[in-house]
């Protein structure tokens, strides 16, 4: 079954064509980083306009790369929640128009369901049940994926998401937007023990996260010591490494404690922050020490893409889900408990 996936929930316009939920024939992403960089964050109205400009060329490119025609597609999967409403509507309207014109089945995909599904494009994917740490620009959650029809959220952030902590930290340090990848790169040369930041635990007794205190700690550090002048200097590298380490330590500590407590043998990490080198290494090391296996998609499938939407859509189509042409966008919608993963 050939599924066309369309993703436009934030600042990436993406289209992908995936065969049988496993084989990626095309995976095209048009990033809007250049559009938003000067504002230090995503400007919703500009995002919607950029999606309108990019969506048809991205779609054409996906069909060209996959070497298929629209009539060859068996189903159309589209992200309809959560995200920026104007951005979501562009992908949604495109998918609905295609479904109407071609008569092919349409299926709605929750964006986090997409992130959770990216790992199924890899040769080595986690069996059910498994624990998933979703870490992205808007979400930080610990989720039990019980079987293909059921997910259960165990903990979530009470304030900022891990990606927001990276982005806001980078903004404070004048490193531009989006900041996660820049902090990751600069931190590689830094000493993560150089500066002690308070650990951003919500509480030891919940599975929830909190990152707002860490952001304040960085603000206070900058107020007291200033921002290092040389972006490529050792001071900046140490600051990035120390800040990053505080985020990573909390993510890994909560995940491994939960894995131990529930005797979980398989853990996946997904979402944009799962591209972070320090998090990938620390979670893999924790798994080796504690005896759980760690699964992480390659970096380009951690950040937003449409291949993950096509995989989730394929599973939903197999399970018999179909969306009507009055399908709407839902900007803030939690991961459905009966999501098909
Ligand atoms: N190497 C990296 N290290 C740390 N953070 C990273 C890295 N690469 C990307 N990120 C962060 O990942 C986030 C983007 O992830 P993603 O594209 O999944 O977010 P989103 O789709 O906007 O949010 P959500 O998935 O919650 O709706 C940004 O906050 C970005 O800084
Ligand atoms: Mg995302």
Coordinates of C-alpha atoms and ligand atoms in Angstrom, one line a residue:
X1 CA 0.0 0.0 0.0
X2 CA 1.4 3.4 -1.0
X3 CA 0.6 6.2 1.4
X4 CA 1.2 9.8 0.8
X5 CA 1.9 11.7 4.1
X6 CA 1.5 15.4 4.4
X7 CA 2.8 17.4 7.4
X8 CA 2.5 21.2 8.0
X9 CA 1.8 21.5 11.8
X10 CA 4.6 24.0 12.6
X11 CA 7.4 25.4 10.4
X12 CA 8.2 22.4 8.1
X13 CA 6.2 21.7 4.9
X14 CA 6.7 18.1 4.2
X15 CA 5.4 15.3 1.9
X16 CA 6.5 11.7 1.8
X17 CA 5.5 8.5 0.0
X18 CA 6.0 5.3 2.0
X19 CA 5.2 1.7 0.8
X20 CA 3.6 -0.7 3.3
X21 CA 4.6 1.5 6.3
X22 CA 8.3 0.6 5.9
X23 CA 9.9 1.6 2.6
X24 CA 10.4 5.3 2.1
X25 CA 10.2 6.2 -1.6
X26 CA 10.3 10.0 -1.1
X27 CA 10.7 12.2 2.0
X28 CA 10.8 15.9 1.2
X29 CA 11.0 18.6 3.8
X30 CA 11.0 22.4 3.2
X31 CA 12.2 24.1 6.3
X32 CA 11.2 27.6 7.2
X33 CA 14.1 28.3 9.5
X34 CA 15.3 31.2 7.4
X35 CA 11.8 32.8 7.5
X36 CA 11.6 32.7 11.3
X37 CA 15.3 33.0 12.4
X38 CA 15.3 36.8 12.6
X39 CA 12.3 36.8 15.0
X40 CA 13.9 34.2 17.3
X41 CA 10.8 31.9 17.0
X42 CA 8.0 30.8 14.7
X43 CA 5.7 33.6 13.6
X44 CA 2.4 31.8 13.0
X45 CA 1.1 34.1 10.1
X46 CA 4.5 33.8 8.3
X47 CA 4.4 30.0 8.8
X48 CA 1.0 29.7 7.2
X49 CA 2.1 31.8 4.2
X50 CA 5.3 29.9 3.7
X51 CA 3.3 26.6 3.8
X52 CA 1.0 27.9 1.1
X53 CA 4.1 28.7 -1.1
X54 CA 5.8 25.4 -0.4
X55 CA 3.1 22.7 -0.3
X56 CA 2.5 22.1 -4.0
X57 CA 6.2 22.2 -5.0
X58 CA 7.0 19.8 -2.1
X59 CA 4.2 17.5 -3.2
X60 CA 5.4 17.5 -6.8
X61 CA 8.9 16.8 -5.7
X62 CA 7.8 13.8 -3.6
X63 CA 5.9 12.3 -6.5
X64 CA 8.9 12.9 -8.8
X65 CA 11.5 11.4 -6.4
X66 CA 9.2 8.4 -5.7
X67 CA 8.6 8.1 -9.5
X68 CA 4.9 7.5 -8.9
X69 CA 1.7 9.3 -10.1
X70 CA -1.0 10.6 -7.8
X71 CA -3.3 7.8 -9.2
X72 CA -0.8 5.2 -7.8
X73 CA -1.3 6.4 -4.2
X74 CA -3.6 4.2 -2.1
X75 CA -4.2 6.5 0.8
X76 CA -3.5 10.1 2.0
X77 CA -2.4 10.7 5.6
X78 CA -2.4 14.2 7.0
X79 CA -1.5 15.8 10.3
X80 CA -4.6 17.6 11.7
X81 CA -3.5 18.1 15.3
X82 CA -1.8 19.6 17.3
X83 CA 0.0 22.6 15.9
X84 CA -0.5 26.1 14.6
X85 CA -4.0 26.3 13.3
X86 CA -3.2 28.3 10.1
X87 CA -0.3 26.0 9.4
X88 CA -2.3 22.8 9.9
X89 CA -5.1 24.1 7.7
X90 CA -2.7 24.4 4.7
X91 CA -1.7 20.7 4.8
X92 CA -5.2 19.6 5.7
X93 CA -6.8 21.6 2.8
X94 CA -4.2 20.1 0.4
X95 CA -4.8 16.6 1.6
X96 CA -8.6 17.0 1.4
X97 CA -8.5 18.4 -2.1
X98 CA -6.3 15.5 -3.2
X99 CA -8.6 13.0 -1.6
X100 CA -11.6 14.6 -3.2
X101 CA -10.0 14.8 -6.7
X102 CA -8.6 11.2 -6.6
X103 CA -11.3 9.5 -4.6
X104 CA -8.5 7.9 -2.4
X105 CA -9.1 7.4 1.3
X106 CA -8.1 10.2 3.7
X107 CA -6.9 9.6 7.2
X108 CA -6.1 12.0 10.0
X109 CA -2.9 11.6 12.0
X110 CA -2.0 13.2 15.4
X111 CA 1.5 14.7 15.1
X112 CA 2.8 12.9 18.2
X113 CA 1.4 9.7 16.8
X114 CA 3.7 10.5 13.8
X115 CA 6.7 11.0 16.0
X116 CA 6.0 7.7 17.8
X117 CA 5.8 5.9 14.4
X118 CA 9.1 7.2 12.9
X119 CA 11.0 4.3 14.5
X120 CA 9.0 1.8 12.5
X121 CA 10.9 2.9 9.4
X122 CA 14.0 1.4 11.0
X123 CA 15.1 -2.2 10.6
X124 CA 15.2 -2.6 14.3
X125 CA 12.0 -1.3 15.9
X126 CA 10.7 -1.7 19.5
X127 CA 8.1 -4.4 20.2
X128 CA 4.9 -3.6 22.2
X129 CA 4.6 -2.8 25.0
X130 CA 7.4 -0.2 25.2
X131 CA 8.1 3.1 26.9
X132 CA 8.4 6.2 24.7
X133 CA 10.0 9.5 25.7
X134 CA 8.6 12.2 23.4
X135 CA 10.8 15.3 23.4
X136 CA 10.1 18.0 20.9
X137 CA 9.5 21.7 20.4
X138 CA 6.1 21.6 22.0
X139 CA 6.0 18.4 24.0
X140 CA 7.9 16.4 26.7
X141 CA 6.0 13.2 27.7
X142 CA 6.6 9.7 28.9
X143 CA 4.1 7.4 27.2
X144 CA 3.5 3.7 27.4
X145 CA 2.8 2.3 24.0
X146 CA 0.8 -0.8 25.0
X147 CA -0.2 -2.1 21.6
X148 CA -1.1 -0.8 18.2
X149 CA -4.3 0.6 19.5
X150 CA -3.4 2.0 22.9
X151 CA -1.1 4.6 24.4
X152 CA -1.1 5.9 28.0
X153 CA 0.6 9.1 29.0
X154 CA 2.4 8.7 32.3
X155 CA 4.1 12.0 32.7
X156 CA 4.4 15.4 30.8
X157 CA 6.0 18.7 31.2
X158 CA 4.3 21.2 33.5
X159 CA 5.7 24.2 31.7
X160 CA 8.3 24.4 28.9
X161 CA 9.0 21.5 26.6
X162 CA 12.6 20.2 26.3
X163 CA 12.9 21.7 22.9
X164 CA 11.6 25.1 24.2
X165 CA 14.2 24.9 26.9
X166 CA 16.9 24.5 24.2
X167 CA 15.4 27.2 22.0
X168 CA 14.9 29.8 24.8
X169 CA 18.3 29.0 26.2
X170 CA 19.9 29.6 22.8
X171 CA 17.9 32.8 22.3
X172 CA 19.3 34.1 25.7
X173 CA 22.8 33.2 24.5
X174 CA 22.3 34.9 21.2
X175 CA 22.7 31.7 19.3
X176 CA 19.7 32.1 16.9
X177 CA 16.7 30.0 16.2
X178 CA 16.1 27.1 16.3
X179 CA 18.7 26.7 19.0
X180 CA 18.7 23.0 19.9
X181 CA 21.0 21.9 17.1
X182 CA 23.4 24.9 17.7
X183 CA 23.7 24.1 21.5
X184 CA 24.3 20.5 20.6
X185 CA 27.1 21.4 18.2
X186 CA 28.8 23.9 20.5
X187 CA 28.4 21.7 23.6
X188 CA 30.6 19.0 22.0
X189 CA 33.7 20.9 22.8
X190 CA 32.5 22.0 26.2
X191 CA 32.9 20.8 29.8
X192 CA 29.5 19.8 31.1
X193 CA 30.6 20.1 34.7
X194 CA 31.8 23.7 34.3
X195 CA 28.6 25.3 35.6
X196 CA 26.2 23.7 38.0
X197 CA 22.6 24.4 37.0
X198 CA 19.7 23.4 39.2
X199 CA 18.2 20.1 38.1
X200 CA 14.9 20.7 36.3
X201 CA 12.9 18.0 38.0
X202 CA 9.2 18.8 38.6
X203 CA 9.3 16.6 41.7
X204 CA 10.9 13.3 42.5
X205 CA 7.4 11.9 43.2
X206 CA 5.8 12.5 39.8
X207 CA 6.7 11.5 36.3
X208 CA 6.2 15.1 35.2
X209 CA 8.9 17.4 34.0
X210 CA 9.6 21.1 34.5
X211 CA 12.1 23.2 32.7
X212 CA 11.2 26.8 33.6
X213 CA 13.5 26.8 36.6
X214 CA 16.4 25.8 34.5
X215 CA 15.7 28.6 32.1
X216 CA 15.6 31.1 35.0
X217 CA 18.9 29.7 36.3
X218 CA 20.5 30.4 32.9
X219 CA 19.0 33.9 32.9
X220 CA 20.6 34.5 36.4
X221 CA 23.9 33.1 35.2
X222 CA 23.9 35.5 32.2
X223 CA 22.8 38.4 34.4
X224 CA 25.7 37.7 36.8
X225 CA 28.4 36.7 34.3
X226 CA 27.3 38.1 30.9
X227 CA 27.0 36.3 27.6
X228 CA 30.4 35.0 26.4
X229 CA 31.5 37.3 23.6
X230 CA 33.1 34.7 21.4
X231 CA 30.4 32.3 20.1
X232 CA 33.1 29.7 19.2
X233 CA 35.1 30.2 22.4
X234 CA 35.6 27.8 25.3
X235 CA 33.3 29.7 27.6
X236 CA 30.3 29.5 25.3
X237 CA 31.1 25.8 24.7
X238 CA 31.2 25.1 28.5
X239 CA 28.0 27.1 29.1
X240 CA 26.2 25.1 26.3
X241 CA 27.5 21.8 27.6
X242 CA 26.5 22.5 31.2
X243 CA 23.0 23.8 30.2
X244 CA 22.4 20.8 27.9
X245 CA 23.6 18.4 30.5
X246 CA 21.0 19.6 33.0
X247 CA 18.2 19.0 30.4
X248 CA 19.6 15.6 29.4
X249 CA 20.2 14.4 32.9
X250 CA 16.5 14.9 33.9
X251 CA 15.2 13.3 30.8
X252 CA 17.4 10.2 31.3
X253 CA 16.9 10.0 35.0
X254 CA 13.1 10.0 34.9
X255 CA 13.0 7.6 31.9
X256 CA 15.4 5.1 33.5
X257 CA 13.6 5.2 36.9
X258 CA 10.3 4.6 35.2
X259 CA 11.8 1.7 33.2
X260 CA 13.2 0.2 36.3
X261 CA 10.0 0.6 38.3
X262 CA 7.8 -0.9 35.6
X263 CA 10.4 -3.5 34.5
X264 CA 10.3 -2.1 30.9
X265 CA 12.8 -3.7 28.5
X266 CA 12.3 -1.5 25.4
X267 CA 12.5 2.3 25.3
X268 CA 12.2 4.7 22.3
X269 CA 13.0 8.4 22.2
X270 CA 11.4 10.5 19.5
X271 CA 10.7 14.1 18.5
X272 CA 13.2 16.9 17.5
X273 CA 15.2 16.8 20.8
X274 CA 15.9 13.1 20.2
X275 CA 18.4 14.3 17.6
X276 CA 20.5 15.6 20.4
X277 CA 23.9 13.8 20.6
X278 CA 24.3 14.0 24.3
X279 CA 20.7 12.7 25.0
X280 CA 21.2 9.8 22.5
X281 CA 24.5 8.8 24.1
X282 CA 23.3 9.1 27.7
X283 CA 20.1 7.2 27.1
X284 CA 22.0 4.4 25.3
X285 CA 24.4 4.2 28.2
X286 CA 21.6 4.1 30.7
X287 CA 20.0 1.3 28.7
X288 CA 23.2 -0.7 28.7
X289 CA 23.7 -0.2 32.5
X290 CA 20.0 -1.0 33.4
X291 CA 19.3 -3.7 30.8
X292 CA 16.7 -2.0 28.6
X293 CA 17.1 -1.6 24.8
X294 CA 17.0 1.9 23.4
X295 CA 15.6 2.8 20.0
X296 CA 16.1 6.2 18.4
X297 CA 15.2 7.2 14.8
X298 CA 18.0 8.9 12.7
X299 CA 18.2 12.6 13.4
X300 CA 16.3 13.6 10.2
X301 CA 13.3 11.5 11.3
X302 CA 13.4 12.9 14.9
X303 CA 12.6 16.5 13.6
X304 CA 9.4 17.0 11.7
X305 CA 8.9 15.0 8.5
X306 CA 6.1 13.5 6.6
X307 CA 7.5 9.9 6.4
X308 CA 6.5 9.4 10.0
X309 CA 3.0 10.7 9.2
X310 CA 2.7 8.3 6.3
X311 CA 3.7 5.4 8.6
X312 CA 1.1 6.3 11.2
X313 CA -1.4 6.9 8.5
X314 CA -0.7 3.4 7.1
X315 CA -1.4 1.8 10.5
X316 CA -4.6 3.8 10.8
X317 CA -5.8 2.9 7.3
X318 CA -5.1 -0.8 8.1
X319 CA -7.1 -0.5 11.3
X320 CA -10.0 0.8 9.2
X321 CA -9.9 4.6 10.1
X322 CA -11.1 7.0 7.4
X323 CA -11.6 10.7 7.7
X324 CA -14.4 12.6 6.1
X325 CA -13.9 15.7 3.9
X326 CA -15.1 17.9 6.7
X327 CA -12.0 17.0 8.8
X328 CA -10.9 19.9 10.8
X329 CA -7.6 21.1 12.4
X330 CA -7.3 20.9 16.2
X331 CA -4.5 23.1 17.4
X332 CA -4.3 21.8 20.9
X333 CA -5.2 18.2 21.3
X334 CA -3.6 15.6 23.6
X335 CA -2.4 12.3 22.2
X336 CA -5.5 10.1 21.9
X337 CA -5.5 7.2 24.3
X338 CA -6.5 4.9 21.5
X339 CA -4.0 6.1 19.0
X340 CA -2.9 3.6 16.3
X341 CA 0.9 3.3 16.5
Ligands
LIG1 N1 20.3 18.3 18.0 C1 19.4 18.9 18.7 N2 19.5 19.0 20.1 C2 18.6 19.5 20.8 N3 17.4 19.9 20.4 C3 17.2 19.8 19.1 C4 18.1 19.3 18.2 N4 17.6 19.3 16.9 C5 16.4 19.8 17.0 N5 16.1 20.2 18.3 C6 14.9 20.8 18.8 O1 13.8 20.1 18.5 C7 12.7 21.0 18.4 C8 11.9 20.7 17.1 O2 11.4 19.4 17.2 P1 10.0 19.1 16.4 O3 10.3 19.5 15.0 O4 9.5 17.8 16.7 O5 9.1 20.2 17.1 P2 7.7 20.7 16.8 O6 7.1 19.8 15.7 O7 7.7 22.2 16.5 O8 6.9 20.4 18.1 P3 5.9 19.2 18.4 O9 6.5 18.0 17.8 O10 5.9 19.1 19.9 O11 4.6 19.6 17.9 C9 13.2 22.4 18.5 O12 12.9 22.8 19.8 C10 14.7 22.2 18.3 O13 15.5 23.1 18.9
LIG2 MG1 7.3 17.7 15.9

